[in-house]
Tab-separated table of C-alpha atoms in Angstrom:
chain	number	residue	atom	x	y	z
A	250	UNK	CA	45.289	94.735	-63.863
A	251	UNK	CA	43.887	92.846	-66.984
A	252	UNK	CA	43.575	89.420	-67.083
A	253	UNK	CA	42.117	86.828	-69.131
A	254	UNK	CA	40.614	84.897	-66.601
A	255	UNK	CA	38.159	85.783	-63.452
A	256	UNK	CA	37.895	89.569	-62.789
A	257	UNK	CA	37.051	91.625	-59.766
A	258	UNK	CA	36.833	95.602	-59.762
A	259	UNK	CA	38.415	97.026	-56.692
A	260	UNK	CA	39.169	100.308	-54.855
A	261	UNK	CA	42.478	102.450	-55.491
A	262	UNK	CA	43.144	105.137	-53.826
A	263	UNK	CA	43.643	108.590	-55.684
A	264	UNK	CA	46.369	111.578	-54.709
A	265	UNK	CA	44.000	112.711	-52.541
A	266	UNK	CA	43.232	109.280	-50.627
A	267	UNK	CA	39.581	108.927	-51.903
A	268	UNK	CA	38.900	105.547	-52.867
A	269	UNK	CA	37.757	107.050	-56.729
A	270	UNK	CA	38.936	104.418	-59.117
A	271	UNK	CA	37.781	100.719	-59.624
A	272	UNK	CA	40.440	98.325	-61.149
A	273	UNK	CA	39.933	94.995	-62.219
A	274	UNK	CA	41.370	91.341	-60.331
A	275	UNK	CA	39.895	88.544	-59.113
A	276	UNK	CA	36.604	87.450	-59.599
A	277	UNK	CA	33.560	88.412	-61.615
A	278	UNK	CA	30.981	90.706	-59.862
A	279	UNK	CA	27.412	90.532	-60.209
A	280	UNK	CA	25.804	93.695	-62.556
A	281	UNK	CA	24.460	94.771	-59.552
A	282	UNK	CA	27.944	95.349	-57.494
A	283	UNK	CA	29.356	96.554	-60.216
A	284	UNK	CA	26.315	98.975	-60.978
A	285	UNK	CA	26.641	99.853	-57.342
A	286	UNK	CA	30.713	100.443	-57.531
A	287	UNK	CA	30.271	102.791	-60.528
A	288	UNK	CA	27.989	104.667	-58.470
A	289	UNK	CA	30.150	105.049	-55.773
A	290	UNK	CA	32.948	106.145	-57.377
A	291	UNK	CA	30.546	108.792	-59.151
A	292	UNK	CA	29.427	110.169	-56.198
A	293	UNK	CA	33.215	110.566	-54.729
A	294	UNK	CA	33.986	112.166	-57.969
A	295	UNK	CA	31.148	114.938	-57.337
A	296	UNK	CA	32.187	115.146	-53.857
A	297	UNK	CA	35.668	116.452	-55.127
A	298	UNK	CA	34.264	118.996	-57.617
A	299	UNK	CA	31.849	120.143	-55.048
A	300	UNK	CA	34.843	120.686	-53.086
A	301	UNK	CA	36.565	122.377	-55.090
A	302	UNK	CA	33.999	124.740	-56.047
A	303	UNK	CA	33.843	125.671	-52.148
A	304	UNK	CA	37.326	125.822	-51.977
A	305	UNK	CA	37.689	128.171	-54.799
A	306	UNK	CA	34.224	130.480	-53.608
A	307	UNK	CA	36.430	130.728	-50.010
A	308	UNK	CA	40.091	131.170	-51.256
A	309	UNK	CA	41.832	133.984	-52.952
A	310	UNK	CA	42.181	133.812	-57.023
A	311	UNK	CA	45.601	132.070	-57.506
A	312	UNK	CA	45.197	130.129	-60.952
A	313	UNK	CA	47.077	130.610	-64.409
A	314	UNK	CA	45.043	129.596	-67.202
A	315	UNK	CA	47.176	129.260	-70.105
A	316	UNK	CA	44.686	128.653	-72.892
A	317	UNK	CA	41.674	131.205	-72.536
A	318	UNK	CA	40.321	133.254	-75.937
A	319	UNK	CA	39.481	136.532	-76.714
A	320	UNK	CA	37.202	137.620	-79.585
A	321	UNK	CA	38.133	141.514	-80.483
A	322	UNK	CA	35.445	143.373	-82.418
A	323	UNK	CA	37.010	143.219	-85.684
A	324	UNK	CA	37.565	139.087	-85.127
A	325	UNK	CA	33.740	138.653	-84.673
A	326	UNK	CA	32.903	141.412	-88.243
A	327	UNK	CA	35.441	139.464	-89.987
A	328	UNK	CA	33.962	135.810	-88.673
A	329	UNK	CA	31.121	137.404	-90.371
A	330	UNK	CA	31.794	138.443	-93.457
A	331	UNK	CA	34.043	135.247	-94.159
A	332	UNK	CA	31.309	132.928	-92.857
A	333	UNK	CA	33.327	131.233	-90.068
A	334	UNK	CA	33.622	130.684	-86.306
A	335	UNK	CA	30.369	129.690	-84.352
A	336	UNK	CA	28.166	130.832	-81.355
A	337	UNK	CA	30.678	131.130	-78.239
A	338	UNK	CA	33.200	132.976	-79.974
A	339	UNK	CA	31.064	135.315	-81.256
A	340	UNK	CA	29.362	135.675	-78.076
A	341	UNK	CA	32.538	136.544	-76.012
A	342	UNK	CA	32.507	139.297	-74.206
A	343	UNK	CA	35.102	140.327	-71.507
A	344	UNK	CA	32.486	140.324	-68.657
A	345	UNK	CA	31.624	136.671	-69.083
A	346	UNK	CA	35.643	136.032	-69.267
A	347	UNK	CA	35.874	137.252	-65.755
A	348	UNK	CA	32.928	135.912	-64.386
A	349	UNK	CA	34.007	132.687	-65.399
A	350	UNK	CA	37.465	133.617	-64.149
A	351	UNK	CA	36.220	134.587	-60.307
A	352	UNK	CA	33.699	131.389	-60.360
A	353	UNK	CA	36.804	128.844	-60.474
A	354	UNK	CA	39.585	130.867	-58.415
A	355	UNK	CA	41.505	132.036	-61.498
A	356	UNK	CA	43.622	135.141	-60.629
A	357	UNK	CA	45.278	135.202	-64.521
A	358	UNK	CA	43.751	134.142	-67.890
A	359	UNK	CA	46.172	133.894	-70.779
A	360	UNK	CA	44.606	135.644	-73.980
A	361	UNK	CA	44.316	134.446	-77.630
A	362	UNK	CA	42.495	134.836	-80.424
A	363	UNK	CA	41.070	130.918	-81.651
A	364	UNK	CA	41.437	129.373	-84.638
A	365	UNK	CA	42.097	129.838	-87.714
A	366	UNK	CA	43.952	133.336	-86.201
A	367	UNK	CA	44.291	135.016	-89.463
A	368	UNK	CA	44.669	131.474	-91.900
A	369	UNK	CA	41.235	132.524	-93.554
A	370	UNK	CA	43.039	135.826	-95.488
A	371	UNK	CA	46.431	136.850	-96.395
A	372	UNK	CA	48.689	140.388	-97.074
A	373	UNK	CA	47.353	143.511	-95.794
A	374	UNK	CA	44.144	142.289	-94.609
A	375	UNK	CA	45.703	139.628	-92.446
A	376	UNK	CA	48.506	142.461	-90.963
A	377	UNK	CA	45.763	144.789	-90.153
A	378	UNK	CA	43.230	142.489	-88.483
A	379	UNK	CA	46.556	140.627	-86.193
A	380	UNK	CA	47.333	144.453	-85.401
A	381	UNK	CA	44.094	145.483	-84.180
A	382	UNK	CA	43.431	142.193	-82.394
A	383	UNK	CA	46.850	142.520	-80.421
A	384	UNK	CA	46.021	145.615	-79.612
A	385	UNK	CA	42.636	144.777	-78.210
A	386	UNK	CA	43.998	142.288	-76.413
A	387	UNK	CA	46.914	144.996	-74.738
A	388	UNK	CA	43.923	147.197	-73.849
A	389	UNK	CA	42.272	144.619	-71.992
A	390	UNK	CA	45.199	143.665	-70.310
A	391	UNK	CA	45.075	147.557	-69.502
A	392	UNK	CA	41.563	148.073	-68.156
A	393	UNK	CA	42.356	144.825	-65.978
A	394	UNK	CA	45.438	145.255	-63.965
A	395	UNK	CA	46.210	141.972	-62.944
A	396	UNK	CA	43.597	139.714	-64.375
A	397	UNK	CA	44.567	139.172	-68.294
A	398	UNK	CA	47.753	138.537	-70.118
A	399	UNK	CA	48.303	137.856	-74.189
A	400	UNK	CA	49.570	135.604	-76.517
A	401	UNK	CA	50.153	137.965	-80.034
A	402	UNK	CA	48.243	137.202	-83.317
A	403	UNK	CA	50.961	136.791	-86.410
A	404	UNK	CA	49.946	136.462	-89.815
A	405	UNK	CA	52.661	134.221	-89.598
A	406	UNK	CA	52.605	133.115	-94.362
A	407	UNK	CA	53.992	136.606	-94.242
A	408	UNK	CA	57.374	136.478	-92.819
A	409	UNK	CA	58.266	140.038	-93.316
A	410	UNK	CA	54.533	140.997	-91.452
A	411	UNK	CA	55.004	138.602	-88.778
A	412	UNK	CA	58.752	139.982	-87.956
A	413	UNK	CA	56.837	143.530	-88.000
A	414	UNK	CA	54.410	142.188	-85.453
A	415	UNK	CA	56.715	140.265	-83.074
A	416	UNK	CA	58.721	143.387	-82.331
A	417	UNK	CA	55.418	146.135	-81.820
A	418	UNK	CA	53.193	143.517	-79.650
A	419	UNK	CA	56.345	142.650	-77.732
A	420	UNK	CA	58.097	146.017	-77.758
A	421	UNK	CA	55.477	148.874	-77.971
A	422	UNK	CA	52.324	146.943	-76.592
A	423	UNK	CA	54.166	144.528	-74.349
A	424	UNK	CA	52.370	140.694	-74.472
A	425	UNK	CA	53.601	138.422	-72.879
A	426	UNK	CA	54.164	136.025	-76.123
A	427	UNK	CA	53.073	135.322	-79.164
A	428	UNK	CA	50.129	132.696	-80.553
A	429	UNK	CA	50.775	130.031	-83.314
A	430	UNK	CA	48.410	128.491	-85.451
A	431	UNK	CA	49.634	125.031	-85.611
A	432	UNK	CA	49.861	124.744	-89.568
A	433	UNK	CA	49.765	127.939	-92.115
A	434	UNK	CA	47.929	126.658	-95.413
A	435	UNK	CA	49.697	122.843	-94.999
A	436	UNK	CA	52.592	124.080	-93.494
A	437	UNK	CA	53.846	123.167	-89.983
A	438	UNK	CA	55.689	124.959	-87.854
A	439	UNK	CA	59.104	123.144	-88.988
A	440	UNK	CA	58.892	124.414	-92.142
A	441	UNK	CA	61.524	126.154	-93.739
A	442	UNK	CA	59.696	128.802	-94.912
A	443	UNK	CA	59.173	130.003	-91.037
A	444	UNK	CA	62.741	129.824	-90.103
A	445	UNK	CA	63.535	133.804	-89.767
A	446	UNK	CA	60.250	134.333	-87.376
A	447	UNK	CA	61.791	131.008	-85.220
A	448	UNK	CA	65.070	132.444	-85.152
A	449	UNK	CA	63.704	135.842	-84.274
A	450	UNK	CA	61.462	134.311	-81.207
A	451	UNK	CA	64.442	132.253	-80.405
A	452	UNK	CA	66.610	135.369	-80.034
A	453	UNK	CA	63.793	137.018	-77.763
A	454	UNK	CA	63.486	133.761	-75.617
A	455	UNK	CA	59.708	133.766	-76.431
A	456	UNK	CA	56.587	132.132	-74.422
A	457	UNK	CA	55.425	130.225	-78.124
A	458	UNK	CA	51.696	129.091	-77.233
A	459	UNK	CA	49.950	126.923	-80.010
A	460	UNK	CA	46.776	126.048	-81.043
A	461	UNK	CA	45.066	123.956	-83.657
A	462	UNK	CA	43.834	124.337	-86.676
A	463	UNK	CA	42.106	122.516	-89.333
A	464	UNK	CA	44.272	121.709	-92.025
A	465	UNK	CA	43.813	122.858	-95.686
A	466	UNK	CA	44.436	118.617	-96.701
A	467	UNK	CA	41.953	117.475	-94.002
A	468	UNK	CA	38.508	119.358	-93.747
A	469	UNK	CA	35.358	117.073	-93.884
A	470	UNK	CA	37.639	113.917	-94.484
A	471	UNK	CA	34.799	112.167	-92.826
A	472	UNK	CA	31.405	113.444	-92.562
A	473	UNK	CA	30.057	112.261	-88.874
A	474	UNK	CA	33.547	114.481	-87.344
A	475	UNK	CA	33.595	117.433	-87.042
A	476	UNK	CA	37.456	119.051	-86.730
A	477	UNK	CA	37.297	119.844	-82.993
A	478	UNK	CA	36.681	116.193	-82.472
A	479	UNK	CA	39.530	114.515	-83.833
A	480	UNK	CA	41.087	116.816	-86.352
A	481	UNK	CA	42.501	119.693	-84.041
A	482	UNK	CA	44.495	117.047	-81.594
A	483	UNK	CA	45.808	115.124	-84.597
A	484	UNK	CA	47.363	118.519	-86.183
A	485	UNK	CA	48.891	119.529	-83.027
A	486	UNK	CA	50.424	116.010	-82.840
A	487	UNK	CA	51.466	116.915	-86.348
A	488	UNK	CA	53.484	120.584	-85.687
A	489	UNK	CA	55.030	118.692	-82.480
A	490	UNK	CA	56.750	116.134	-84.534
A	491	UNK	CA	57.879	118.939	-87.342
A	492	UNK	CA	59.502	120.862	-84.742
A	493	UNK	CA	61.261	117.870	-83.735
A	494	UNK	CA	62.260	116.312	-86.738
A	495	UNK	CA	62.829	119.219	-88.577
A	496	UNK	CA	65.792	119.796	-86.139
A	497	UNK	CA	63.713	123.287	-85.054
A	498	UNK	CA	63.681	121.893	-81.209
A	499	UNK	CA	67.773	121.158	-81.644
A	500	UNK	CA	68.195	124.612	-83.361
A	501	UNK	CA	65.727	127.196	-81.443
A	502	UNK	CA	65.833	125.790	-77.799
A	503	UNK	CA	65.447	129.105	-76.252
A	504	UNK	CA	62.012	129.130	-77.246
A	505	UNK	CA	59.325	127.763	-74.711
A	506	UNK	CA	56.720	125.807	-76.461
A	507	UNK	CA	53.197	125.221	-75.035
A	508	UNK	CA	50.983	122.945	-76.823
A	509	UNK	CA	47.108	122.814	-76.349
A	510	UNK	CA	45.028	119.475	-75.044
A	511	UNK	CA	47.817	117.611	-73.301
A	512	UNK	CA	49.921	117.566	-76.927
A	513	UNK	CA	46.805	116.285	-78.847
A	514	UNK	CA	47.479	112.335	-79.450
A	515	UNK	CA	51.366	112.816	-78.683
A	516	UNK	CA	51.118	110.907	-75.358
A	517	UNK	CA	49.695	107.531	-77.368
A	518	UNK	CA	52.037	107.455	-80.204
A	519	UNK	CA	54.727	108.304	-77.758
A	520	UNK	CA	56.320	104.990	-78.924
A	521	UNK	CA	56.372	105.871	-82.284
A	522	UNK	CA	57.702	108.911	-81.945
A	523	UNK	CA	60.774	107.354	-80.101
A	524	UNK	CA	61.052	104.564	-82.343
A	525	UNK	CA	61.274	107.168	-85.160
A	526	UNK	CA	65.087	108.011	-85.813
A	527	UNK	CA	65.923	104.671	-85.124
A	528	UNK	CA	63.843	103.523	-88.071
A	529	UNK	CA	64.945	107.006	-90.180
A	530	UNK	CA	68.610	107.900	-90.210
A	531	UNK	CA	67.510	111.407	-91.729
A	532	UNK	CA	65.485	112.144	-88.156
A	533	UNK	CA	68.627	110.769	-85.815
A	534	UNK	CA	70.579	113.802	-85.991
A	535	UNK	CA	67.680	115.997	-84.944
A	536	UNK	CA	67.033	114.431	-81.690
A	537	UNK	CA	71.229	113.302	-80.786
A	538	UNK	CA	69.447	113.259	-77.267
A	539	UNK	CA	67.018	111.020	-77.904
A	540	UNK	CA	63.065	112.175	-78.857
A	541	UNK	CA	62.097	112.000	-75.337
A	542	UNK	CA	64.709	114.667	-74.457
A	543	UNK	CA	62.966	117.117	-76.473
A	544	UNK	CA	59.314	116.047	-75.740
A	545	UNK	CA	59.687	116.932	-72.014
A	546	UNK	CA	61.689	120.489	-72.705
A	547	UNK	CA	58.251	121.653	-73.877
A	548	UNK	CA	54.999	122.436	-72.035
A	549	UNK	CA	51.452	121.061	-72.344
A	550	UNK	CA	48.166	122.618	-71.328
A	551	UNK	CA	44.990	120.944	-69.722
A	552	UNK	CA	42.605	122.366	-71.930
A	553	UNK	CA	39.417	119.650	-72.604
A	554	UNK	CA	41.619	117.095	-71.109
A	555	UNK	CA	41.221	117.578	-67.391
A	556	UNK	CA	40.030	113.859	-67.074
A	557	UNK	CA	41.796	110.627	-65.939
A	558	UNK	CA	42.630	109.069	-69.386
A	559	UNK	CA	44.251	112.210	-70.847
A	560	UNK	CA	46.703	113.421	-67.622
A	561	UNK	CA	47.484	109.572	-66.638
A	562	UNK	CA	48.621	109.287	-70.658
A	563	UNK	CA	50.212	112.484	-70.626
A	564	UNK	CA	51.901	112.466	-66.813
A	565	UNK	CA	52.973	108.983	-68.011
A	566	UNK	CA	55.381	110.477	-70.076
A	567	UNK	CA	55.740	114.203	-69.662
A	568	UNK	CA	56.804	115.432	-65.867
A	569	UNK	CA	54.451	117.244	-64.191
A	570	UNK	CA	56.672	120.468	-64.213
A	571	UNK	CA	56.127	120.859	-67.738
A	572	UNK	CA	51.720	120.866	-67.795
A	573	UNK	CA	49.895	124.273	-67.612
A	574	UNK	CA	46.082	124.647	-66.575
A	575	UNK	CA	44.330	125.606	-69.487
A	576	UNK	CA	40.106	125.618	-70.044
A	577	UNK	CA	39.759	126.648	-73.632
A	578	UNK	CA	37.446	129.238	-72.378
A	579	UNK	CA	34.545	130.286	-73.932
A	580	UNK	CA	34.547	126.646	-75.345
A	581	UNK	CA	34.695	124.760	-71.337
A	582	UNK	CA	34.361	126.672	-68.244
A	583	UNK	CA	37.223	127.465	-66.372
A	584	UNK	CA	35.261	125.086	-63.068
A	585	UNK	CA	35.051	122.170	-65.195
A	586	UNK	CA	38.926	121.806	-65.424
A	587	UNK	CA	38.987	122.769	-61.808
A	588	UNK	CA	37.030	119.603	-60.719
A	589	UNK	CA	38.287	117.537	-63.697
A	590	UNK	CA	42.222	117.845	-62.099
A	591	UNK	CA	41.089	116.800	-59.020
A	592	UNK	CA	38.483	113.859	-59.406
A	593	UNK	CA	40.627	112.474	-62.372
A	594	UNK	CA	43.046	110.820	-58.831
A	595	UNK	CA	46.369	111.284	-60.886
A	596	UNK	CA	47.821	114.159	-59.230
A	597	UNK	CA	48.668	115.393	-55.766
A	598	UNK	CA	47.583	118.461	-54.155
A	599	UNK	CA	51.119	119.909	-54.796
A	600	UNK	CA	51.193	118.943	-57.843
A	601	UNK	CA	48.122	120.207	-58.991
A	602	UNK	CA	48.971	123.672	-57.312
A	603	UNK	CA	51.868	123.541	-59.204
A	604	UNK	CA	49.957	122.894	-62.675
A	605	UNK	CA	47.654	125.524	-61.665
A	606	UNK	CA	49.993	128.124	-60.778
A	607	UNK	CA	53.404	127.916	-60.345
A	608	UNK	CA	54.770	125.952	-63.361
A	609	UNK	CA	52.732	128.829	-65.497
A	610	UNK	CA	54.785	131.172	-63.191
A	611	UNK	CA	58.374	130.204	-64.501
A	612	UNK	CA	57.079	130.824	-67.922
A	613	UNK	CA	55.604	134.363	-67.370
A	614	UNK	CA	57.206	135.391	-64.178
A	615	UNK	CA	55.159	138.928	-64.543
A	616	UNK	CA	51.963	137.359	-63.403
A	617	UNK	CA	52.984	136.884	-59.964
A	618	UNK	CA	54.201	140.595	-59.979
């Protein structure tokens, strides 16, 4: 509650029936109550990650995590050479992936390769360095039965590469689906100029995961920000509404869309993107459903938004059967998601098992093999 007048913070109780949350009614409260309420709440909050940490140390690996990067040998020399990426991703190694793996109870972690993928070169050099990376990644999923899957690398500017690529990492090396930047060089991923690789993963029924990317228009548009902060969620926000309104969603609905960080800043300007094509007859025909038809066919990750503001926003319009644990590993821990799901109070323990687990599982039903 927020009213004008008088205001009193009080217990709610979360999923779990710990009193975790303070709202506001009533009456004012002296600093010190509400000092000592903040506190409380704080120290319920650590008692559910503690918790979970126990729960995880005691209990068999079961989670999916969605959103979890690789760096293969020839990422890191060419991160090198072309003076980008930073300390954790050159840092990865496959040893701290599982260790962080076993620490929070994940039995799966989803590879990719982080941004910008390949968006940093083009032609040959951009085919060879997707082919050697996907084929990393199929050798790890080798020397680890059961623990890694992959999302393929496409230099996706060259349509004729990328087509190349989509049929050896799903046919010869066998991922489990294929990565997306979320823009190529300005372009989204409703542009034209992509339509043969979206009709090609929407004839093989592909797992599509995305991540962001900073956007040719937008780097260092303001100097205190870096990308990650703000830029990254903005630009997937961007490639979800091109799919939609380019009529992609309406055209290629056999592929399965997962988009990083709870859809970026999609669950705000929710209204706006409903209000959309009824303000632009050009958009109504793409969505004859309505926008919200198409916004809940596709799938959402957890990754650095495992906290009450982001899943409240995002379960507020997207059902739960459509988010995926993600931890943006080596960028977050895979235990910090863990205890974020839990002490954020917006899901229930079946719910959260099946965000975890078994919503990844209809996606990629060869994990639970």
């Amino acid at each position: 509650m927020n009213e004008h007048d008088g205001r009193r913070w009080s217990r709610q109780r979360c999923a779990c029936g710990c009193a975790n949350t303070l709202s506001l009614s009533g009456a004012a409260l002296s600093r010190r109550q509400f000092v000592a309420g903040i506190a409380g709440a704080a120290t319920v909050a650590a008692g559910l990650g503690q918790n979970a940490v126990a729960q995880t140390a005691d209990a068999k690996p079961y989670r999916i995590d969605v959103h979890h990067h690789l760096s293969p040998p020839s990422y890191i020399a060419a991160s090198i050479a072309n003076n980008f990426g930073d300390g954790p991703m050159r840092k990865w190694t496959p040893e701290n992936s599982l260790a962080d793996m076993d620490q929070a109870g994940i039995a799966v972690a989803m590879l990719s390769v982080t941004q910008p993928g390949v968006n940093f070169t083009s032609g040959e050099a951009a085919r060879k360095l997707a082919r050697e990376c996907n084929e990393y990644a199929a050798r790890l999923i080798a020397d680890h039965p059961g623990r890694f899957g992959g999302f393929a690398m496409l230099p996706l500017t060259d349509v004729d590469g990328s087509l190349k690529e989509i049929a050896y990492a799903l046919d010869t090396l066998k991922l489990d689906g294929i990565g997306l930047m979320t823009n190529y060089h300005d372009k989204w991923l409703g542009d034209p100029a992509f339509l043969p690789v979206m009709e090609e993963l929407n004839r093989r029924k592909v797992v599509a995961y995305t991540h962001p990317a900073t956007a040719d228009c937008c780097v260092n548009l303001v100097r205190t920000e870096p990308p990650g902060m703000i830029e990254w969620g903005t630009d997937t926000t961007r490639t979800i509404a091109d799919i939609i309104f380019s009529g992609n969603a309406q055209k290629f609905r056999d592929i399965r869309w997962i988009f990083s960080h709870a859809g970026g800043t999609m669950p705000f300007l929710f209204e706006r993107f409903v209000r959309h094509p009824q303000l632009e007859a050009k958009a109504k025909a793409t969505v004859p459903d309505g926008t919200l038809a198409e916004l809940t066919r596709f799938y959402y990750d957890t990754a650095q938004t495992s906290n009450k503001a982001a899943m409240s926003a995002l379960a507020a319009v997207i059902p739960t059967s459509q988010i995926v644990f993600g931890t943006d590993f080596p960028y977050r821990t895979g235990i910090d998601h863990v205890k974020g799901l839990r002490s954020s109070g917006v899901f229930t323990d079946a719910q959260i098992m099946d965000i975890e687990r078994g919503n990844a599982l209809k996606l990629l039903p060869r994990l639970g093999a």
